[in-house]
Amino acid sequence: MCKRAASLSLLATILIALSGCRGDARAAGTVTFLIESSPASLDPRIGTDAQAEHIDELLFDSLVHKRADFGLEPWIATSWDTPDPLTFVFHLQTDVKFHNGQPLTARDVKWTLDSVRDGTVITAKAGTFRSVDRVDAPDPATVIVHLKRPDASLLWNLSDGAIGIVPYGSGRDFQQHPIGSGPFRFVSQQIDKEVVIERNAASWQAAPQIERVRFSVVPDAITRALELRKGSADVAVNALTADMVYSLRSDPQLAIERAPGTPVQYLTFNLTDPILKDVRVRRAIALAIDRDAIIHALWRDTAQPAQSLLPRGHWAYSDAAGALSFDPAQARALLDNAGYHTGADGVRFHISLKTSTDESSRLLAAILQQQLRQVGIALDIRSFEFATFYADITHGAFQMYGLRWLGGNEDPDIFRYAFASSSFPPKGANRGHYTNPALDTLVERAGAIYDQPARRQDYVTVQRILAEDLPALPLWYLDTVVIHQRHLTGVEASRSGTFDFLRTATLQR
């Protein structure tokens, strides 16, 4: 706590010292947007990290659009029909063009889906469309998706953030020169430095008022705070620690927007690990974590404890299994029962937590290290820049890791994608290699039912199984916090933490 107080004092001192150093050397009409890491891939068929999905939503269009209430509405598809449970017929707009001037037609939609499914691109999203038998494009404005079996999540998986439409013929090198049809178009990218996009004046939607956006990659959170304070950056979304936001709240040039968020922070366990394959160990770790204390100390009460990956208020959400309360005594008893007794140094065993170098992730890891040590677990922290970290976890090179679900956890198919035995990477995100035949049956059945109350019943059972088996531990839902210069107006915080406000925001210099 003393170290934390000293760090906060240093940050406050630096910010105050910079109070008279605000400058603006940026190009007129350009918004400088701070992000923690480079997007893993700007191919919307591949990218699954937060930066990729949020930027892709600005560059590409999807067939359908997600609403704030987790419902769906027409987008590139003006309407759709389901003449039978195995057929979806989409009717497309006829005036949409890609950024290179080429018309967007059914041929492009078919190619987008086929290239994900047939291995043209290697992507974790391939498993998302495993129910698709074939895709037909009988005319430029009609796409027919034929299913092998009913798939209630198909529409969600065709929405923004899940996948965007790419031009016919786009191959594995598409991410180097992405071409979409969204309100912004790709200009350039330098890995670990920046991504630049510009207004698409020919957009089928209302063209953005912002001319250009430079996504500046700044891995260090303190540096991001200083860039905002100096005025050399315009906006950041969920990119500062709560303490930093608190320190900046009195700056007259900065505004803060906040909304209850759907992103969920979680820990995943590698169930092939000799120690973590024992559910008693996983449960002991969960009981040793004081979530309320972390939310108060690390997040300044701008987060809510999570009992599921689904956000509260979702039609399939359930907390029927109950939350695991902080109980270090019970954690010690479970570890004793599992045969892990303390040695002379008070340590039962060492285990590693892999995390990114993001400041809030490192702070969380340090707190978890202290809390787990109280029950005899020595937590070794392994921090890497995001690209290396993400590559490691997708290849199973971890014992435990911490990450957030953003957007993908707003559809209950997340339980299949993250926990079904058919979803081991690269076909999904079951990175901990969890296997439970009962859960496999439930997620397959629920995904094939179009009746929502019946689907909910199965997903309630799924959430109960996951609460018992603990292949992953949901920690908390993070509020969306947007901090921006006041000359960037029309900024709103979305529940999903997207960058969609750039579509309508105005830059006034």
Tab-separated table of C-alpha atoms in Angstrom, residues 87-493:
chain	number	residue	atom	x	y	z
A	87	THR	CA	-31.838	-21.661	-44.320
A	88	PHE	CA	-31.148	-17.936	-43.920
A	89	VAL	CA	-31.804	-15.645	-46.901
A	90	PHE	CA	-30.182	-12.206	-46.662
A	91	HIS	CA	-31.242	-9.297	-48.871
A	92	LEU	CA	-28.406	-6.799	-49.322
A	93	GLN	CA	-28.164	-3.090	-49.930
A	94	THR	CA	-27.218	-2.344	-53.526
A	95	ASP	CA	-25.416	0.975	-53.116
A	96	VAL	CA	-22.517	0.002	-50.822
A	97	LYS	CA	-18.955	0.252	-52.127
A	98	PHE	CA	-15.610	-0.802	-50.772
A	99	HIS	CA	-12.970	1.833	-50.169
A	100	ASN	CA	-11.403	1.041	-53.565
A	101	GLY	CA	-14.684	1.869	-55.326
A	102	GLN	CA	-15.647	-1.733	-55.980
A	103	PRO	CA	-19.343	-2.521	-55.254
A	104	LEU	CA	-20.006	-4.756	-52.255
A	105	THR	CA	-22.119	-7.665	-53.464
A	106	ALA	CA	-23.241	-11.111	-52.440
A	107	ARG	CA	-20.102	-12.512	-54.063
A	108	ASP	CA	-17.988	-10.719	-51.438
A	109	VAL	CA	-20.147	-11.952	-48.566
A	110	LYS	CA	-19.879	-15.503	-49.853
A	111	TRP	CA	-16.091	-15.194	-50.185
A	112	THR	CA	-15.781	-13.773	-46.663
A	113	LEU	CA	-17.594	-16.716	-45.108
A	114	ASP	CA	-16.067	-19.364	-47.369
A	115	SER	CA	-12.501	-18.139	-46.792
A	116	VAL	CA	-12.979	-18.459	-43.031
A	117	ARG	CA	-14.406	-21.954	-43.359
A	118	ASP	CA	-12.151	-23.503	-46.010
A	119	GLY	CA	-8.752	-22.562	-44.599
A	120	THR	CA	-7.992	-19.723	-47.008
A	121	VAL	CA	-7.210	-17.823	-43.808
A	122	ILE	CA	-6.220	-19.521	-40.570
A	123	THR	CA	-8.490	-18.179	-37.876
A	124	ALA	CA	-10.056	-19.055	-34.535
A	125	LYS	CA	-13.336	-17.877	-36.041
A	126	ALA	CA	-13.524	-20.966	-38.255
A	127	GLY	CA	-15.299	-22.861	-35.491
A	128	THR	CA	-17.903	-20.106	-35.304
A	129	PHE	CA	-19.259	-21.158	-38.696
A	130	ARG	CA	-18.949	-24.914	-38.337
A	131	SER	CA	-22.751	-25.201	-38.700
A	132	VAL	CA	-22.641	-23.718	-42.217
A	133	ASP	CA	-22.987	-26.256	-45.027
A	134	ARG	CA	-22.630	-23.874	-47.964
A	135	VAL	CA	-23.185	-20.271	-48.976
A	136	ASP	CA	-24.885	-19.330	-52.241
A	137	ALA	CA	-24.981	-15.971	-54.028
A	138	PRO	CA	-27.718	-16.391	-56.669
A	139	ASP	CA	-27.635	-12.679	-57.539
A	140	PRO	CA	-25.628	-9.613	-56.404
A	141	ALA	CA	-28.172	-8.665	-53.740
A	142	THR	CA	-28.986	-12.083	-52.261
A	143	VAL	CA	-26.986	-14.378	-49.997
A	144	ILE	CA	-28.343	-17.748	-48.922
A	145	VAL	CA	-26.687	-19.518	-45.998
A	146	HIS	CA	-27.489	-23.225	-45.822
A	147	LEU	CA	-26.899	-24.876	-42.452
A	148	LYS	CA	-26.043	-28.433	-41.495
A	149	ARG	CA	-28.090	-27.943	-38.339
A	150	PRO	CA	-30.018	-25.073	-36.771
A	151	ASP	CA	-27.738	-22.340	-35.440
A	152	ALA	CA	-29.355	-19.739	-33.194
A	153	SER	CA	-26.108	-17.743	-32.967
A	154	LEU	CA	-25.586	-17.330	-36.703
A	155	LEU	CA	-26.945	-13.779	-36.844
A	156	TRP	CA	-24.829	-12.697	-33.891
A	157	ASN	CA	-21.749	-14.207	-35.520
A	158	LEU	CA	-22.464	-12.152	-38.642
A	159	SER	CA	-22.630	-8.890	-36.699
A	160	ASP	CA	-20.108	-6.081	-36.236
A	161	GLY	CA	-17.151	-6.993	-34.079
A	162	ALA	CA	-17.673	-10.666	-34.903
A	163	ILE	CA	-16.800	-10.409	-38.592
A	164	GLY	CA	-16.671	-7.813	-41.360
A	165	ILE	CA	-17.166	-8.224	-45.116
A	166	VAL	CA	-13.981	-8.274	-47.211
A	167	PRO	CA	-13.623	-8.091	-50.997
A	168	TYR	CA	-13.723	-11.241	-53.092
A	169	GLY	CA	-10.284	-12.834	-53.380
A	170	SER	CA	-8.861	-11.397	-50.133
A	171	GLY	CA	-6.149	-13.810	-48.988
A	172	ARG	CA	-3.824	-14.323	-46.056
A	173	ASP	CA	-1.916	-11.092	-46.655
A	174	PHE	CA	-5.093	-8.988	-46.540
A	175	GLN	CA	-4.233	-7.553	-43.119
A	176	GLN	CA	-1.321	-5.674	-44.696
A	177	HIS	CA	-3.692	-3.627	-46.857
A	178	PRO	CA	-7.231	-4.031	-45.481
A	179	ILE	CA	-10.076	-2.741	-47.642
A	180	GLY	CA	-13.523	-2.405	-46.136
A	181	SER	CA	-16.684	-0.398	-46.689
A	182	GLY	CA	-17.001	1.262	-43.285
A	183	PRO	CA	-17.055	4.956	-42.341
A	184	PHE	CA	-13.241	5.044	-42.165
A	185	ARG	CA	-10.617	3.650	-44.530
A	186	PHE	CA	-7.185	2.233	-43.774
A	187	VAL	CA	-4.166	4.462	-44.443
A	188	SER	CA	-1.156	2.815	-42.812
A	189	GLN	CA	0.138	0.744	-39.944
A	190	GLN	CA	3.480	0.491	-38.195
A	191	ILE	CA	3.554	-2.391	-35.733
A	192	ASP	CA	4.003	-1.242	-32.127
A	193	LYS	CA	3.758	2.378	-33.246
A	194	GLU	CA	0.484	3.386	-34.888
A	195	VAL	CA	-2.505	2.674	-37.090
A	196	VAL	CA	-3.839	5.522	-39.216
A	197	ILE	CA	-7.320	5.636	-40.720
A	198	GLU	CA	-9.165	8.422	-42.534
A	199	ARG	CA	-12.726	9.448	-43.260
A	200	ASN	CA	-14.504	7.549	-46.015
A	201	ALA	CA	-16.282	10.397	-47.781
A	202	ALA	CA	-18.109	7.886	-49.995
A	203	SER	CA	-19.554	5.934	-47.062
A	204	TRP	CA	-23.113	4.666	-47.490
A	205	GLN	CA	-23.689	6.012	-43.981
A	206	ALA	CA	-23.317	9.623	-42.912
A	207	ALA	CA	-19.631	10.401	-43.358
A	208	PRO	CA	-17.741	11.068	-40.115
A	209	GLN	CA	-16.877	14.664	-39.282
A	210	ILE	CA	-13.395	13.660	-38.121
A	211	GLU	CA	-10.943	13.672	-41.023
A	212	ARG	CA	-8.338	11.269	-39.699
A	213	VAL	CA	-7.638	9.110	-36.637
A	214	ARG	CA	-4.171	8.099	-35.536
A	215	PHE	CA	-4.233	5.182	-33.114
A	216	SER	CA	-0.983	5.678	-31.232
A	217	VAL	CA	0.417	2.577	-29.548
A	218	VAL	CA	1.613	3.542	-26.073
A	219	PRO	CA	2.176	0.443	-23.898
A	220	ASP	CA	2.916	2.323	-20.680
A	221	ALA	CA	-0.129	3.596	-18.777
A	222	ILE	CA	1.677	6.488	-17.099
A	223	THR	CA	2.889	7.685	-20.481
A	224	ARG	CA	-0.683	7.511	-21.794
A	225	ALA	CA	-1.855	9.651	-18.876
A	226	LEU	CA	0.900	12.180	-19.519
A	227	GLU	CA	0.093	12.355	-23.233
A	228	LEU	CA	-3.492	13.232	-22.380
A	229	ARG	CA	-2.437	15.747	-19.774
A	230	LYS	CA	0.011	17.454	-22.149
A	231	GLY	CA	-2.642	17.660	-24.831
A	232	SER	CA	-0.604	15.605	-27.293
A	233	ALA	CA	-3.346	12.970	-27.373
A	234	ASP	CA	-7.103	13.417	-27.659
A	235	VAL	CA	-8.774	10.319	-26.284
A	236	ALA	CA	-8.339	6.920	-24.665
A	237	VAL	CA	-10.896	4.231	-23.841
A	238	ASN	CA	-10.330	1.915	-20.867
A	239	ALA	CA	-6.617	2.590	-21.225
A	240	LEU	CA	-5.754	4.130	-17.845
A	241	THR	CA	-5.787	2.774	-14.341
A	242	ALA	CA	-8.543	4.042	-12.085
A	243	ASP	CA	-5.955	5.955	-10.069
A	244	MET	CA	-4.798	7.787	-13.163
A	245	VAL	CA	-8.342	8.699	-14.139
A	246	TYR	CA	-8.857	9.955	-10.600
A	247	SER	CA	-5.713	12.099	-10.853
A	248	LEU	CA	-6.845	13.610	-14.144
A	249	ARG	CA	-10.450	14.286	-13.157
A	250	SER	CA	-9.760	17.918	-12.134
A	251	ASP	CA	-8.004	18.888	-15.372
A	252	PRO	CA	-10.239	21.570	-16.938
A	253	GLN	CA	-9.183	20.535	-20.457
A	254	LEU	CA	-10.216	16.908	-20.004
A	255	ALA	CA	-13.638	15.278	-19.767
A	256	ILE	CA	-14.489	11.804	-18.515
A	257	GLU	CA	-17.414	9.705	-19.774
A	258	ARG	CA	-18.423	6.565	-17.924
A	259	ALA	CA	-20.965	3.770	-18.405
A	260	PRO	CA	-21.548	0.314	-16.872
A	261	GLY	CA	-19.520	-2.032	-19.026
A	262	THR	CA	-19.931	-5.515	-20.406
A	263	PRO	CA	-16.195	-6.395	-20.666
A	264	VAL	CA	-15.375	-9.066	-18.108
A	265	GLN	CA	-11.970	-9.628	-16.539
A	266	TYR	CA	-11.187	-13.301	-16.021
A	267	LEU	CA	-8.482	-15.839	-15.240
A	268	THR	CA	-8.065	-19.009	-17.285
A	269	PHE	CA	-6.433	-22.176	-15.957
A	270	ASN	CA	-4.496	-24.649	-18.085
A	271	LEU	CA	-6.217	-27.914	-17.264
A	272	THR	CA	-3.407	-29.970	-18.779
A	273	ASP	CA	-1.127	-28.670	-16.013
A	274	PRO	CA	-0.384	-31.287	-13.291
A	275	ILE	CA	-1.350	-28.869	-10.519
A	276	LEU	CA	-4.256	-26.997	-12.075
A	277	LYS	CA	-6.035	-30.070	-13.410
A	278	ASP	CA	-7.263	-30.588	-9.826
A	279	VAL	CA	-10.505	-28.648	-9.352
A	280	ARG	CA	-9.721	-28.307	-5.634
A	281	VAL	CA	-6.679	-26.214	-6.514
A	282	ARG	CA	-8.665	-24.035	-8.905
A	283	ARG	CA	-11.372	-23.515	-6.300
A	284	ALA	CA	-8.767	-22.684	-3.653
A	285	ILE	CA	-7.295	-20.020	-5.930
A	286	ALA	CA	-10.761	-18.550	-6.435
A	287	LEU	CA	-11.426	-18.505	-2.683
A	288	ALA	CA	-8.072	-16.828	-1.998
A	289	ILE	CA	-8.872	-13.831	-4.215
A	290	ASP	CA	-10.539	-10.924	-2.441
A	291	ARG	CA	-12.394	-9.425	-5.380
A	292	ASP	CA	-14.172	-6.729	-3.408
A	293	ALA	CA	-10.879	-5.423	-2.043
A	294	ILE	CA	-9.294	-5.397	-5.509
A	295	ILE	CA	-12.266	-3.600	-7.048
A	296	HIS	CA	-12.079	-0.951	-4.355
A	297	ALA	CA	-8.287	-0.532	-4.341
A	298	LEU	CA	-7.384	-1.064	-7.993
A	299	TRP	CA	-10.539	0.077	-9.779
A	300	ARG	CA	-11.858	2.656	-7.286
A	301	ASP	CA	-15.239	0.898	-7.326
A	302	THR	CA	-15.659	1.295	-11.097
A	303	ALA	CA	-16.250	-2.429	-11.556
A	304	GLN	CA	-18.773	-5.024	-10.378
A	305	PRO	CA	-18.073	-8.620	-9.270
A	306	ALA	CA	-18.811	-11.166	-12.001
A	307	GLN	CA	-20.326	-14.601	-11.608
A	308	SER	CA	-20.590	-15.398	-15.316
A	309	LEU	CA	-18.956	-14.406	-18.578
A	310	LEU	CA	-22.307	-13.044	-19.744
A	311	PRO	CA	-23.083	-9.465	-18.679
A	312	ARG	CA	-25.812	-8.803	-16.160
A	313	GLY	CA	-29.105	-7.979	-17.805
A	314	HIS	CA	-28.548	-10.442	-20.644
A	315	TRP	CA	-31.516	-12.722	-21.331
A	316	ALA	CA	-29.353	-15.839	-20.760
A	317	TYR	CA	-27.502	-14.571	-17.677
A	318	SER	CA	-27.737	-16.570	-14.464
A	319	ASP	CA	-26.092	-16.284	-11.069
A	320	ALA	CA	-27.981	-19.298	-9.722
A	321	ALA	CA	-24.737	-21.089	-8.864
A	322	GLY	CA	-23.792	-18.306	-6.454
A	323	ALA	CA	-20.519	-16.489	-6.097
A	324	LEU	CA	-17.393	-17.809	-4.412
A	325	SER	CA	-16.800	-15.533	-1.450
A	326	PHE	CA	-13.354	-14.624	-0.210
A	327	ASP	CA	-12.459	-17.436	2.222
A	328	PRO	CA	-8.715	-18.049	2.679
A	329	ALA	CA	-9.307	-20.564	5.470
A	330	GLN	CA	-11.383	-22.760	3.168
A	331	ALA	CA	-8.769	-22.294	0.437
A	332	ARG	CA	-6.052	-23.617	2.746
A	333	ALA	CA	-8.224	-26.591	3.699
A	334	LEU	CA	-8.816	-27.456	0.042
A	335	LEU	CA	-5.105	-27.291	-0.721
A	336	ASP	CA	-4.318	-29.512	2.262
A	337	ASN	CA	-6.965	-31.963	1.073
A	338	ALA	CA	-5.417	-31.951	-2.403
A	339	GLY	CA	-2.075	-32.953	-0.873
A	340	TYR	CA	-0.315	-29.621	-1.206
A	341	HIS	CA	1.082	-28.828	2.231
A	342	THR	CA	3.218	-25.866	3.171
A	343	GLY	CA	6.969	-26.252	3.310
A	344	ALA	CA	9.384	-24.665	5.719
A	345	ASP	CA	9.164	-21.440	3.724
A	346	GLY	CA	5.359	-21.463	3.902
A	347	VAL	CA	5.032	-22.271	0.192
A	348	ARG	CA	2.956	-25.162	-1.103
A	349	PHE	CA	3.921	-24.815	-4.761
A	350	HIS	CA	4.911	-22.273	-7.402
A	351	ILE	CA	2.648	-21.423	-10.293
A	352	SER	CA	3.012	-18.811	-13.018
A	353	LEU	CA	0.589	-16.168	-14.204
A	354	LYS	CA	1.144	-14.908	-17.731
A	355	THR	CA	-0.015	-11.372	-18.432
A	356	SER	CA	0.582	-8.447	-20.743
A	357	THR	CA	2.752	-5.468	-19.854
A	358	ASP	CA	-0.319	-3.221	-19.603
A	359	GLU	CA	-0.123	-1.274	-16.346
A	360	SER	CA	-3.474	-2.378	-14.911
A	361	SER	CA	-2.656	-6.008	-15.768
A	362	ARG	CA	0.683	-5.779	-13.985
A	363	LEU	CA	-0.922	-4.168	-10.930
A	364	LEU	CA	-3.571	-6.879	-10.810
A	365	ALA	CA	-0.906	-9.582	-11.080
A	366	ALA	CA	1.010	-8.050	-8.185
A	367	ILE	CA	-2.108	-7.986	-5.993
A	368	LEU	CA	-2.975	-11.586	-6.884
A	369	GLN	CA	0.588	-12.550	-6.021
A	370	GLN	CA	0.154	-11.092	-2.522
A	371	GLN	CA	-3.268	-12.637	-1.944
A	372	LEU	CA	-2.316	-16.135	-3.126
A	373	ARG	CA	0.809	-16.024	-0.980
A	374	GLN	CA	-1.489	-15.842	2.060
A	375	VAL	CA	-2.682	-19.394	1.352
A	376	GLY	CA	0.790	-20.721	0.509
A	377	ILE	CA	0.782	-20.335	-3.283
A	378	ALA	CA	3.831	-18.610	-4.758
A	379	LEU	CA	2.653	-16.824	-7.895
A	380	ASP	CA	5.389	-16.125	-10.431
A	381	ILE	CA	4.466	-13.277	-12.766
A	382	ARG	CA	5.436	-13.469	-16.432
A	383	SER	CA	4.757	-10.194	-18.283
A	384	PHE	CA	5.142	-9.813	-22.039
A	385	GLU	CA	4.198	-7.234	-24.636
A	386	PHE	CA	0.743	-8.044	-25.938
A	387	ALA	CA	1.595	-9.753	-29.245
A	388	THR	CA	3.927	-12.231	-27.529
A	389	PHE	CA	1.518	-12.734	-24.642
A	390	TYR	CA	-1.424	-13.387	-26.968
A	391	ALA	CA	0.574	-15.787	-29.143
A	392	ASP	CA	1.610	-17.750	-26.061
A	393	ILE	CA	-1.881	-18.177	-24.670
A	394	THR	CA	-3.339	-19.207	-28.027
A	395	HIS	CA	-0.642	-21.894	-28.213
A	396	GLY	CA	-1.319	-23.091	-24.677
A	397	ALA	CA	2.026	-21.850	-23.303
A	398	PHE	CA	0.742	-20.867	-19.859
A	399	GLN	CA	-0.349	-22.182	-16.489
A	400	MET	CA	-2.680	-19.273	-15.753
A	401	TYR	CA	-3.376	-16.095	-17.665
A	402	GLY	CA	-5.497	-13.010	-17.164
A	403	LEU	CA	-7.433	-11.295	-19.941
A	404	ARG	CA	-10.765	-9.651	-20.719
A	405	TRP	CA	-13.635	-10.652	-22.940
A	406	LEU	CA	-14.880	-7.647	-24.876
A	407	GLY	CA	-17.991	-7.967	-27.008
A	408	GLY	CA	-17.736	-11.704	-27.587
A	409	ASN	CA	-19.217	-12.380	-24.157
A	410	GLU	CA	-22.455	-10.631	-25.140
A	411	ASP	CA	-23.690	-13.739	-26.961
A	412	PRO	CA	-24.245	-16.993	-25.012
A	413	ASP	CA	-22.400	-18.905	-27.728
A	414	ILE	CA	-19.331	-17.689	-25.814
A	415	PHE	CA	-19.746	-20.834	-23.711
A	416	ARG	CA	-19.227	-23.051	-26.749
A	417	TYR	CA	-16.459	-20.883	-28.165
A	418	ALA	CA	-14.531	-20.741	-24.875
A	419	PHE	CA	-15.280	-24.087	-23.241
A	420	ALA	CA	-16.475	-26.750	-25.701
A	421	SER	CA	-13.997	-29.538	-26.438
A	422	SER	CA	-14.520	-28.779	-30.146
A	423	SER	CA	-13.138	-25.260	-29.588
A	424	PHE	CA	-9.484	-25.945	-28.894
A	425	PRO	CA	-7.329	-23.393	-30.754
A	426	PRO	CA	-7.196	-22.595	-33.610
A	427	LYS	CA	-10.895	-23.543	-33.933
A	428	GLY	CA	-11.944	-21.585	-30.876
A	429	ALA	CA	-10.802	-20.062	-27.603
A	430	ASN	CA	-10.799	-23.082	-25.284
A	431	ARG	CA	-7.164	-22.313	-24.500
A	432	GLY	CA	-7.199	-24.141	-21.168
A	433	HIS	CA	-8.247	-27.410	-22.892
A	434	TYR	CA	-11.286	-27.918	-20.677
A	435	THR	CA	-13.399	-30.972	-21.491
A	436	ASN	CA	-16.836	-31.846	-20.146
A	437	PRO	CA	-19.160	-34.029	-22.282
A	438	ALA	CA	-22.264	-32.757	-20.477
A	439	LEU	CA	-21.362	-29.156	-21.253
A	440	ASP	CA	-20.565	-30.080	-24.867
A	441	THR	CA	-24.046	-31.545	-25.254
A	442	LEU	CA	-25.739	-28.549	-23.680
A	443	VAL	CA	-23.964	-25.865	-25.726
A	444	GLU	CA	-24.584	-27.777	-28.938
A	445	ARG	CA	-28.285	-28.168	-28.145
A	446	ALA	CA	-28.755	-24.593	-26.958
A	447	GLY	CA	-27.052	-23.289	-30.071
A	448	ALA	CA	-29.567	-25.120	-32.246
A	449	ILE	CA	-32.725	-23.881	-30.493
A	450	TYR	CA	-34.417	-20.754	-31.829
A	451	ASP	CA	-36.847	-20.550	-28.902
A	452	GLN	CA	-35.205	-18.148	-26.445
A	453	PRO	CA	-36.760	-19.428	-23.156
A	454	ALA	CA	-35.676	-22.980	-24.012
A	455	ARG	CA	-32.174	-21.793	-24.855
A	456	ARG	CA	-31.979	-19.923	-21.586
A	457	GLN	CA	-32.777	-23.072	-19.604
A	458	ASP	CA	-29.789	-24.869	-21.115
A	459	TYR	CA	-27.465	-21.897	-20.631
A	460	VAL	CA	-28.449	-21.630	-16.960
A	461	THR	CA	-27.277	-25.229	-16.558
A	462	VAL	CA	-24.092	-24.456	-18.474
A	463	GLN	CA	-23.278	-21.616	-16.105
A	464	ARG	CA	-23.895	-23.877	-13.123
A	465	ILE	CA	-21.466	-26.491	-14.519
A	466	LEU	CA	-18.792	-23.877	-15.151
A	467	ALA	CA	-19.186	-22.516	-11.615
A	468	GLU	CA	-18.516	-26.015	-10.298
A	469	ASP	CA	-15.661	-26.997	-12.621
A	470	LEU	CA	-13.977	-23.551	-12.755
A	471	PRO	CA	-11.991	-23.900	-15.998
A	472	ALA	CA	-11.917	-20.102	-15.834
A	473	LEU	CA	-12.728	-17.601	-13.124
A	474	PRO	CA	-14.807	-14.501	-13.973
A	475	LEU	CA	-13.583	-11.671	-11.766
A	476	TRP	CA	-15.485	-8.452	-12.508
A	477	TYR	CA	-17.196	-6.345	-15.151
A	478	LEU	CA	-15.304	-3.162	-15.887
A	479	ASP	CA	-17.052	0.148	-16.405
A	480	THR	CA	-16.322	1.806	-19.724
A	481	VAL	CA	-14.252	4.919	-19.044
A	482	VAL	CA	-13.469	7.357	-21.846
A	483	ILE	CA	-11.169	10.274	-21.109
A	484	HIS	CA	-10.848	12.920	-23.792
A	485	GLN	CA	-9.930	16.498	-24.553
A	486	ARG	CA	-12.938	18.799	-24.346
A	487	HIS	CA	-12.350	19.950	-27.909
A	488	LEU	CA	-13.369	16.440	-28.981
A	489	THR	CA	-17.139	16.637	-28.572
A	490	GLY	CA	-19.959	14.145	-29.021
A	491	VAL	CA	-18.075	11.418	-27.152
A	492	GLU	CA	-20.144	8.711	-25.491
A	493	ALA	CA	-19.094	5.669	-23.497
